[in-house]
mmCIF file of C-alpha atoms in Angstrom:
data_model
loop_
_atom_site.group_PDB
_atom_site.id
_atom_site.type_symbol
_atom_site.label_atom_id
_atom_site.label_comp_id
_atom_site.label_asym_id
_atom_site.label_seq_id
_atom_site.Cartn_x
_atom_site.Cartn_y
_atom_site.Cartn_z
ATOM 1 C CA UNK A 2 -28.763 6.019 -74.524
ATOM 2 C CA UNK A 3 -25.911 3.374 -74.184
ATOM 3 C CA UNK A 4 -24.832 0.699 -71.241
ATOM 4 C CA UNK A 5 -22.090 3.000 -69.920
ATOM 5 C CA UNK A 6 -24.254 5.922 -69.088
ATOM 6 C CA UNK A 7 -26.542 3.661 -67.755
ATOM 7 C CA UNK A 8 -23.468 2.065 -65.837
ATOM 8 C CA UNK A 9 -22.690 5.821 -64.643
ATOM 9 C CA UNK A 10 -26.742 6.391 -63.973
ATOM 10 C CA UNK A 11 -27.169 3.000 -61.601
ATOM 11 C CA UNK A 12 -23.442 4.109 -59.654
ATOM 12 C CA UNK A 13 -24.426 7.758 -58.920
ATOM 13 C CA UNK A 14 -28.032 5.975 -58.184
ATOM 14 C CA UNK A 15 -26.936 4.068 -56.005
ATOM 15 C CA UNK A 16 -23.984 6.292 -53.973
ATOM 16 C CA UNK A 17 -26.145 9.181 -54.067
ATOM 17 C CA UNK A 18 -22.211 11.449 -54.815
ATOM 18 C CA UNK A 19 -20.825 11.839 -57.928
ATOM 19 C CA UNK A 20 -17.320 11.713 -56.329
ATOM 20 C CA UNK A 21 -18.121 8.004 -55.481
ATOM 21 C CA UNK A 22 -19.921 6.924 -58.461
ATOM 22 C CA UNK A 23 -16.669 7.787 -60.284
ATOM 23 C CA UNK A 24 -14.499 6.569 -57.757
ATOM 24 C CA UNK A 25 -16.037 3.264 -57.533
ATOM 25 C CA UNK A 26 -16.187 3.188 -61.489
ATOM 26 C CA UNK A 27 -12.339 4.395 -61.681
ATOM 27 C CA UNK A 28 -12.901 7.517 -63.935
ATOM 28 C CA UNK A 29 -13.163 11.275 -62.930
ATOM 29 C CA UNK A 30 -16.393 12.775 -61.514
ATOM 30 C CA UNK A 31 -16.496 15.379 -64.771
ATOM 31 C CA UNK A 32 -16.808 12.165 -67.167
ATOM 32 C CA UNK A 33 -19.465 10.979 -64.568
ATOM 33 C CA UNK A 34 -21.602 13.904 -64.406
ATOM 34 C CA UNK A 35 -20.987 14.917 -68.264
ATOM 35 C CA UNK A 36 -22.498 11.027 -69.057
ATOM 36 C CA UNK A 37 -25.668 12.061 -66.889
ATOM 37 C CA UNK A 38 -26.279 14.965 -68.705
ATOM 38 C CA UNK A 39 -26.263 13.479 -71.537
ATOM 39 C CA UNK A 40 -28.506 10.930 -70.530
ATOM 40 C CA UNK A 41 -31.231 13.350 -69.320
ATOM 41 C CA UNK A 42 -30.804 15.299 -72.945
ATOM 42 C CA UNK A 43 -31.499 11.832 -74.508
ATOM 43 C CA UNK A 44 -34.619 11.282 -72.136
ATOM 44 C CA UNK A 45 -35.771 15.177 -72.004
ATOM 45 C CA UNK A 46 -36.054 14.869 -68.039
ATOM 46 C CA UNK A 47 -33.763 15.458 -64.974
ATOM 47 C CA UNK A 48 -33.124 12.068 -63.479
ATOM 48 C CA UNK A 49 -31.582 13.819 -60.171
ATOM 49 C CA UNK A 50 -32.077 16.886 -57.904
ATOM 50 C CA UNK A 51 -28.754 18.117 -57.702
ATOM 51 C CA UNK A 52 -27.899 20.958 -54.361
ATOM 52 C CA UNK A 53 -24.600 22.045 -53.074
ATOM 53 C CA UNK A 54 -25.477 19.376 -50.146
ATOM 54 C CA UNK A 55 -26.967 16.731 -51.373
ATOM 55 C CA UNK A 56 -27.847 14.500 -54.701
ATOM 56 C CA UNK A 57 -31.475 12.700 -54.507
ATOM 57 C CA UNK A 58 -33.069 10.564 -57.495
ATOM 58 C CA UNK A 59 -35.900 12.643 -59.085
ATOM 59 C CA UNK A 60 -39.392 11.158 -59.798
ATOM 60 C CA UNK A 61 -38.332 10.406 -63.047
ATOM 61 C CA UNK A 62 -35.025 8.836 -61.550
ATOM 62 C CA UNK A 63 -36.806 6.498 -59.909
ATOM 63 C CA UNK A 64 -38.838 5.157 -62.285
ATOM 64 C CA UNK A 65 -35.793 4.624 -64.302
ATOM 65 C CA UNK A 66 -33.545 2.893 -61.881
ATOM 66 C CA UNK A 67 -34.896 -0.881 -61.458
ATOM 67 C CA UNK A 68 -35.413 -0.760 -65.035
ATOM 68 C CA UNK A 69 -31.841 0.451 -65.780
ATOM 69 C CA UNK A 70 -30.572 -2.109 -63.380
ATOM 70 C CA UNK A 71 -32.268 -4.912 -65.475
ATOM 71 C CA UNK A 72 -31.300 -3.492 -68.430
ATOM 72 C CA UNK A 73 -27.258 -3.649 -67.692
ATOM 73 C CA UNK A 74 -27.883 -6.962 -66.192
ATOM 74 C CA UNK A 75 -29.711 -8.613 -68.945
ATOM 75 C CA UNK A 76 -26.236 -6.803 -71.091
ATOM 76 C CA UNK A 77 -24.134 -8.828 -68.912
ATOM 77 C CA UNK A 78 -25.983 -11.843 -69.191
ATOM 78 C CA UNK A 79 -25.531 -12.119 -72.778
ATOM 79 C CA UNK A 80 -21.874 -11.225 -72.894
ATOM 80 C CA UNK A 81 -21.242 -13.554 -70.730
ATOM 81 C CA UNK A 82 -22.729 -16.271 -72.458
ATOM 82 C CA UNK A 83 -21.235 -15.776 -75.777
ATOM 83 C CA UNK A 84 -17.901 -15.632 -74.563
ATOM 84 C CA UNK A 85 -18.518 -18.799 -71.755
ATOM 85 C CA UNK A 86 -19.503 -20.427 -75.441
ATOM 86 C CA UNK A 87 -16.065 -19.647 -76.893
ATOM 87 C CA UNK A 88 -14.177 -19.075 -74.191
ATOM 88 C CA UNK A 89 -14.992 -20.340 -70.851
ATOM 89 C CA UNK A 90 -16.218 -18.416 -67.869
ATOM 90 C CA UNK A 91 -15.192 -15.263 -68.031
ATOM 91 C CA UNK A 92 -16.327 -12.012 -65.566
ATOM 92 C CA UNK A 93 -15.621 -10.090 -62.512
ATOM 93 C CA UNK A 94 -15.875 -10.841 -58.601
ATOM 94 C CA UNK A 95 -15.326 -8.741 -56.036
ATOM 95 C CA UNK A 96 -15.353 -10.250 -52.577
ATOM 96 C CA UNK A 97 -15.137 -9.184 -49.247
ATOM 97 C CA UNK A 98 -13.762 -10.953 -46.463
ATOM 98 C CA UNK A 99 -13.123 -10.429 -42.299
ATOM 99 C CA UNK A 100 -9.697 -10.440 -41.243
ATOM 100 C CA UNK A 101 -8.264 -13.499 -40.506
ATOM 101 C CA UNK A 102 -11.375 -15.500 -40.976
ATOM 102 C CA UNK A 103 -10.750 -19.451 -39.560
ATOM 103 C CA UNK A 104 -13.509 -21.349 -40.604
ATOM 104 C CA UNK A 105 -13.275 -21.450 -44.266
ATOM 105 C CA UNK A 106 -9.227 -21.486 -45.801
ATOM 106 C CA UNK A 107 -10.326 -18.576 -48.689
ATOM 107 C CA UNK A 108 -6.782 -18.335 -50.137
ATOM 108 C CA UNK A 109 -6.657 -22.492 -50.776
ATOM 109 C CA UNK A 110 -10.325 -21.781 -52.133
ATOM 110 C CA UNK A 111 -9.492 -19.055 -54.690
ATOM 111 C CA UNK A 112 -6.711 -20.465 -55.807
ATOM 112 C CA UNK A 113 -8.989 -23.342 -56.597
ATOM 113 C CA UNK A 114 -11.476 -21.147 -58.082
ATOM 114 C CA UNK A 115 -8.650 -19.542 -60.154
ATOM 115 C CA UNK A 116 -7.147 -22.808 -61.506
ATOM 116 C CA UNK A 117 -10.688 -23.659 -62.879
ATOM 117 C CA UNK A 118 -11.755 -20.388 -64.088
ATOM 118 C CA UNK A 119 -8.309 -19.061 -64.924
ATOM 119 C CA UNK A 120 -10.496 -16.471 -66.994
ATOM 120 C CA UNK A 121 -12.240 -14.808 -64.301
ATOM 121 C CA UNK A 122 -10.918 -11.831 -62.135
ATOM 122 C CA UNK A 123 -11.462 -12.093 -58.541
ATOM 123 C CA UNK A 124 -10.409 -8.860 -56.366
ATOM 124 C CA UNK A 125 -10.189 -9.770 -52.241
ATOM 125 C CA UNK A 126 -10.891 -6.525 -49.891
ATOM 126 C CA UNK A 127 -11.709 -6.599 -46.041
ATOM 127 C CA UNK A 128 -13.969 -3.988 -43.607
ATOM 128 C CA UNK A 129 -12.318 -1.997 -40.766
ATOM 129 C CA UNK A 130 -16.045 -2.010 -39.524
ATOM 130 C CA UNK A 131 -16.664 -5.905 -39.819
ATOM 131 C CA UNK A 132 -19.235 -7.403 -41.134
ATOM 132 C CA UNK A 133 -21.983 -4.728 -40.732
ATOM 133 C CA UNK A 134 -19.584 -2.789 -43.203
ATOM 134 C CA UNK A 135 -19.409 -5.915 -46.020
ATOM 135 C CA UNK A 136 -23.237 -5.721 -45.927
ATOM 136 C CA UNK A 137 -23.310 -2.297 -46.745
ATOM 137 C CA UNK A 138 -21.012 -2.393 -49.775
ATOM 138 C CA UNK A 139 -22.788 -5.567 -51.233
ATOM 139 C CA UNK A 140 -26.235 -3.403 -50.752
ATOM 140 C CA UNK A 141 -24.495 -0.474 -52.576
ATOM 141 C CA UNK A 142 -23.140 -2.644 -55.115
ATOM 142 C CA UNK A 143 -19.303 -2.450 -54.244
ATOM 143 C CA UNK A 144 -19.043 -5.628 -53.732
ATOM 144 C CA UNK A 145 -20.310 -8.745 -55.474
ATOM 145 C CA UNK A 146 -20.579 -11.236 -52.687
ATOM 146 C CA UNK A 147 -18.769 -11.209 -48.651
ATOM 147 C CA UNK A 148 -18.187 -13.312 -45.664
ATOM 148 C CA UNK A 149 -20.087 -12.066 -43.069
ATOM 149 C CA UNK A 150 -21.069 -12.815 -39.424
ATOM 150 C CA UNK A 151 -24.355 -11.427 -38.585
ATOM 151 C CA UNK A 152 -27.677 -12.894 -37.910
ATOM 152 C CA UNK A 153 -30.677 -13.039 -40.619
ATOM 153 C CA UNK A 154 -32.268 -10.033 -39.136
ATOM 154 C CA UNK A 155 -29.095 -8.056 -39.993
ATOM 155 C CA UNK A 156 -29.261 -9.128 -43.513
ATOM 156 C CA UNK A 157 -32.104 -6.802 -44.993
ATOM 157 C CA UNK A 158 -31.843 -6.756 -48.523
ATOM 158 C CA UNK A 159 -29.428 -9.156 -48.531
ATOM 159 C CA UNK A 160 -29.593 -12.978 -50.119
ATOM 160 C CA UNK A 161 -27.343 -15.355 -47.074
ATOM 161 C CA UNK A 162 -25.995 -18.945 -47.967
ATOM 162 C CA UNK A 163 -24.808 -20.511 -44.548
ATOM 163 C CA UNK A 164 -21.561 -21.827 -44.551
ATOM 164 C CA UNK A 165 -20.794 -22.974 -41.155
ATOM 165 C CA UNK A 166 -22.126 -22.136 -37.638
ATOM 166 C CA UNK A 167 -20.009 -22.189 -33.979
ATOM 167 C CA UNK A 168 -21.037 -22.150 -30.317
ATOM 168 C CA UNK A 169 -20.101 -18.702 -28.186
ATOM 169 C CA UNK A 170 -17.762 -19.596 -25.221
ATOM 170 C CA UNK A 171 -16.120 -17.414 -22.385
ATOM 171 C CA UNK A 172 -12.681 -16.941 -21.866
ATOM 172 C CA UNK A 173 -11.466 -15.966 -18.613
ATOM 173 C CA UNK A 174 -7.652 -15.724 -16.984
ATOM 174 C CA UNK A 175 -6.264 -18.682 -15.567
ATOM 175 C CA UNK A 176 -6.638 -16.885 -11.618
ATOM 176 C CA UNK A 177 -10.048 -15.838 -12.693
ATOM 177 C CA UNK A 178 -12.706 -16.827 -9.829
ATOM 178 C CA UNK A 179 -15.078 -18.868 -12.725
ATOM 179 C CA UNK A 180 -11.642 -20.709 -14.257
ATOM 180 C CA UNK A 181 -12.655 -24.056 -12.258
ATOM 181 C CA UNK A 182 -16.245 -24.038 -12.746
ATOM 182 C CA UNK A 183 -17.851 -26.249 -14.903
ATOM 183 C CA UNK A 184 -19.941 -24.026 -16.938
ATOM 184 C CA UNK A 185 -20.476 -20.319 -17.145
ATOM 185 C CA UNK A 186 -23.669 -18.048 -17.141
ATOM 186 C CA UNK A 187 -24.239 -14.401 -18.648
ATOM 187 C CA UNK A 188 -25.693 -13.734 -14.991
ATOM 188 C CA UNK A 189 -22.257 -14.901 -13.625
ATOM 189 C CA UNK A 190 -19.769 -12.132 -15.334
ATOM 190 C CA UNK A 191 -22.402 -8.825 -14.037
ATOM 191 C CA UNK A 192 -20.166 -6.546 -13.346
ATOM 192 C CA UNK A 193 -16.948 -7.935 -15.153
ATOM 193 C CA UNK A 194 -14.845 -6.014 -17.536
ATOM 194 C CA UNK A 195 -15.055 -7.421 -21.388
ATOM 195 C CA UNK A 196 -12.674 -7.648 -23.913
ATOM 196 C CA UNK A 197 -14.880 -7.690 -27.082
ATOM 197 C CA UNK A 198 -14.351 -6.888 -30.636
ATOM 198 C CA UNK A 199 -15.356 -3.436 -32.305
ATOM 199 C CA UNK A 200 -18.886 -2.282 -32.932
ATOM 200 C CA UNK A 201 -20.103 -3.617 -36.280
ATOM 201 C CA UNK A 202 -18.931 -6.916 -36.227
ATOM 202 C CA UNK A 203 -21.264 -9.533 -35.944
ATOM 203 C CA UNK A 204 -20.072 -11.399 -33.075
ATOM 204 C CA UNK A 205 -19.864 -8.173 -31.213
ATOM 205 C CA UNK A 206 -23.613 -7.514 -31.562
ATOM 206 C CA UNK A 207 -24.411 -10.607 -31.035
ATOM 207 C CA UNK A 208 -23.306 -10.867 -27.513
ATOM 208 C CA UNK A 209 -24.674 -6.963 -27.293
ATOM 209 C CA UNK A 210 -27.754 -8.524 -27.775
ATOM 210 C CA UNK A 211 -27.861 -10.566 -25.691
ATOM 211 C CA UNK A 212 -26.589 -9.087 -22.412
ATOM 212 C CA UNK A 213 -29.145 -6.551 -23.627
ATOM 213 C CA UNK A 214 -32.529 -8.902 -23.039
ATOM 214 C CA UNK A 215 -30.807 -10.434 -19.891
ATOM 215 C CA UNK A 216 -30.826 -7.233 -18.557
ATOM 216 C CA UNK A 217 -27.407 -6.877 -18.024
ATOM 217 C CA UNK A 218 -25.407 -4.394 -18.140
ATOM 218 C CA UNK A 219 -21.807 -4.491 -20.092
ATOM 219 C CA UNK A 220 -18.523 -2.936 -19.672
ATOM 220 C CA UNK A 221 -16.171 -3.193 -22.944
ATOM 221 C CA UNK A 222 -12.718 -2.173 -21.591
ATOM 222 C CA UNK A 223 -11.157 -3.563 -24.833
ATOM 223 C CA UNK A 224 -12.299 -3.592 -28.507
ATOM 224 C CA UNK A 225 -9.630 -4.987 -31.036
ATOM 225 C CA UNK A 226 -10.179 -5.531 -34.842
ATOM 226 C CA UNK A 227 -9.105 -9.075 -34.703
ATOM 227 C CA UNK A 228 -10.381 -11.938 -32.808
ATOM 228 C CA UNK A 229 -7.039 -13.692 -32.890
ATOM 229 C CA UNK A 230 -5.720 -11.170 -30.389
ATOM 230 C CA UNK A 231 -8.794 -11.374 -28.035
ATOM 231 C CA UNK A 232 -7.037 -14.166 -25.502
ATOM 232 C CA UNK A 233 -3.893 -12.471 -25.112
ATOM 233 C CA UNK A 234 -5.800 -9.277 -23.612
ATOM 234 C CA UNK A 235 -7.709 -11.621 -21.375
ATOM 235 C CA UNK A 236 -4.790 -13.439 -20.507
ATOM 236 C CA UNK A 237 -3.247 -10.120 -19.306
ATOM 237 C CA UNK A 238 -6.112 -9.680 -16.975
ATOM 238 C CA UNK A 239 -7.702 -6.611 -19.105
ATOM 239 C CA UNK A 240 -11.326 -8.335 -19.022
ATOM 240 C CA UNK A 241 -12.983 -11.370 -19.815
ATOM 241 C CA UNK A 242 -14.979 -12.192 -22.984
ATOM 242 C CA UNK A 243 -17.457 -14.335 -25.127
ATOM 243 C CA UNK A 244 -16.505 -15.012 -28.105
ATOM 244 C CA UNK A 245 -17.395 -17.771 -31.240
ATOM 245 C CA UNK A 246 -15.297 -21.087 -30.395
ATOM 246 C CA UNK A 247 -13.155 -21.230 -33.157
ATOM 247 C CA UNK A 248 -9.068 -21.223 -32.987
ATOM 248 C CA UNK A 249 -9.963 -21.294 -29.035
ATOM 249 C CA UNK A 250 -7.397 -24.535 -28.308
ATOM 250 C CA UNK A 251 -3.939 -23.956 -26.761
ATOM 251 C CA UNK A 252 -4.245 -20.570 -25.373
ATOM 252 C CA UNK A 253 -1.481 -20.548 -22.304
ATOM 253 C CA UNK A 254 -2.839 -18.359 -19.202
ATOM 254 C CA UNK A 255 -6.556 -18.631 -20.691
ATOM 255 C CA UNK A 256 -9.262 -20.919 -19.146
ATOM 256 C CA UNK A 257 -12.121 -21.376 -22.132
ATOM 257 C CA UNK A 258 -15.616 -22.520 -20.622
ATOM 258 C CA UNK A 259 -18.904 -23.102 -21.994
ATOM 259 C CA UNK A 260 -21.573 -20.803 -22.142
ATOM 260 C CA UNK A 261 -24.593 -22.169 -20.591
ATOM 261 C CA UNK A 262 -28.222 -20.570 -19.958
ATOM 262 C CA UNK A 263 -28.242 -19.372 -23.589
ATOM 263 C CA UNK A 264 -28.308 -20.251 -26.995
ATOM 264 C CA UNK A 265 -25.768 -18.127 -28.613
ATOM 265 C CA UNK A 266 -24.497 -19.122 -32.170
ATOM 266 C CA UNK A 267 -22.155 -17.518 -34.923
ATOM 267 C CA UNK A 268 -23.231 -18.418 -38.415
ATOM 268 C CA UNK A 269 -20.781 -17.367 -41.884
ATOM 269 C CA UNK A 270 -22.589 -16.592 -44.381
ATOM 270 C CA UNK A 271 -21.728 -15.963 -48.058
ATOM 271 C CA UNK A 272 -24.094 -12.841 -48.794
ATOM 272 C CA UNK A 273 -25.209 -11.568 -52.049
ATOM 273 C CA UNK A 274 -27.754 -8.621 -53.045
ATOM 274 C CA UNK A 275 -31.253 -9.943 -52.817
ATOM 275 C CA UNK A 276 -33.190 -9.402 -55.599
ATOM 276 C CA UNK A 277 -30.582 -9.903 -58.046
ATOM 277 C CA UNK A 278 -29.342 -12.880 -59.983
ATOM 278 C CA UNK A 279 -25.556 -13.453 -59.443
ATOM 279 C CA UNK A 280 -23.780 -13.589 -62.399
ATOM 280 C CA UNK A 281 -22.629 -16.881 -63.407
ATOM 281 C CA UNK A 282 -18.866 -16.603 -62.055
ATOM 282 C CA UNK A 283 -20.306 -15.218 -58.491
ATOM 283 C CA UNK A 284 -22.445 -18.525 -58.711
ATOM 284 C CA UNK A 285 -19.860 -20.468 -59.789
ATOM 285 C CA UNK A 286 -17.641 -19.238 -56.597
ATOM 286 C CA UNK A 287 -20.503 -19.653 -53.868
ATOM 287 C CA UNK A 288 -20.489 -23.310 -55.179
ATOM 288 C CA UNK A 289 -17.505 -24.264 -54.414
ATOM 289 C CA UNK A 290 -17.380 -22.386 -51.240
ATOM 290 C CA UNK A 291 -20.746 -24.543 -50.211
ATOM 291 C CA UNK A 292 -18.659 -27.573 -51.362
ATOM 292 C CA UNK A 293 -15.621 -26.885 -49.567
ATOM 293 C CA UNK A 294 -16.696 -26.878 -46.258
#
């Protein structure tokens, strides 16, 4: 038994598809599945029940798994410090982002990162399904750490660090009927058409939620990717929406109001997988992120 069929073990563990264990270790599935055979020669068991449908962790594959995971970990651990000893912090991050994300200036902050850890490699991906999509690679271990926007109750198996919180607000067109009032209600926009971002990310099912225990129903007559392009739909008179306040100043043919009535909030949050000790570079970065802001 050695660390890389362990390595291969965990993935296929974890993925439950030898065609993305090896594509999320960057080798072919036959070098995959020939390492798990070997492994299960070594042990004298069959660590998964393989059909033409479906892979599923055995008995014995179970058993083996947290210890496997502690195993490659404890590995890592002690690479790491030998070389931090000789050479400075060295290791791997892979982070995951939302598109173009306001509140925290993540270029500016890993270029920091990189000028003081010149040693460690830091790979930047973003979600087409938001946040709910980060999550679920950090829980299936393709990503070391992401930005996310959901509440705590969306974060199962998942360790949060809060980074900042904002206020929801409305936006409405200049000529909308609720652009000179004061203050705006969920009660007031029944029956309004919303401009909204797409299922999954967390601001979306936030304000879901919500309209859901009001009792009211909700109309989404356009979902965009990017929350930067919300007010020019609403300023075209496509729908109104509720959105987090953030890069809400300026905004020509849009009246922004508060929200009143509820208590709606949108919290970042630096998320890692709970249960498992970062590795000393992913710590490293989620300190100065916590420092930055």
């Amino acid at each position: 038994m050695d660390s890389r069929q362990l390595e291969y073990f965990v993935a296929v563990a974890e993925e439950l598809s030898f065609t993305r264990a090896a594509q999320r270790l960057f080798t072919v599935q036959s070098t995959v599945s020939a390492a798990i055979r070997a492994l299960e020669t070594d042990l004298k068991t069959t660590l998964f029940d393989r059909s033409t449908r479906q892979v599923q962790l055995s008995d014995a594959g179970e058993a083996l798994l947290p210890e496997a995971k502690a195993a490659l970990e404890a590995l890592d651990r002690a690479r790491a410090v030998v070389e931090e000893a000789s050479t400075g912090l060295r290791g791997n991050v892979r982070i995951g982002t939302m598109t173009r994300l306001s509140l925290i200036d993540l270029a500016s902050l890993l270029g920091s990162f990189y000028q003081r850890y010149p040693l460690v490699e830091v790979q930047v991906t973003t979600s087409p399904t938001g946040s709910s999509g980060l999550a679920d690679d950090v829980r299936h271990g393709r990503l070391d750490v992401a930005l996310v926007g959901l509440s705590r109750a969306e974060m199962t198996g998942l360790e949060p660090r809060e980074l900042a919180t904002v206020q929801f607000a409305v936006l409405v067109p200049a000529a909308h009927r609720l652009a000179s009032a004061a203050s705006v209600r969920l009660e007031d926009l029944a029956g309004e058409r919303f401009v909204d971002m797409l299922r999954g990310f967390g601001n979306r099912t936030t304000v879901d939620r919500a309209f859901d225990v009001a009792g009211l129903p909700r109309r989404v007559q356009v979902e965009v990717p990017d929350l930067t392009t919300v007010p020019d739909y609403v300023r075209a008179g496509l729908g109104v929406a509720v959105v987090p306040d953030m890069e809400l100043e300026n905004l020509p043919g849009v009246v922004r109001l508060p929200l009143a009535g509820v208590e709606l909030t949108w919290t970042l949050s630096a998320i890692t997988l709970s249960g498992k000790r970062p590795s000393r570079a992913v710590t490293a970065l989620l300190d100065l992120m916590t420092a930055s802001l």
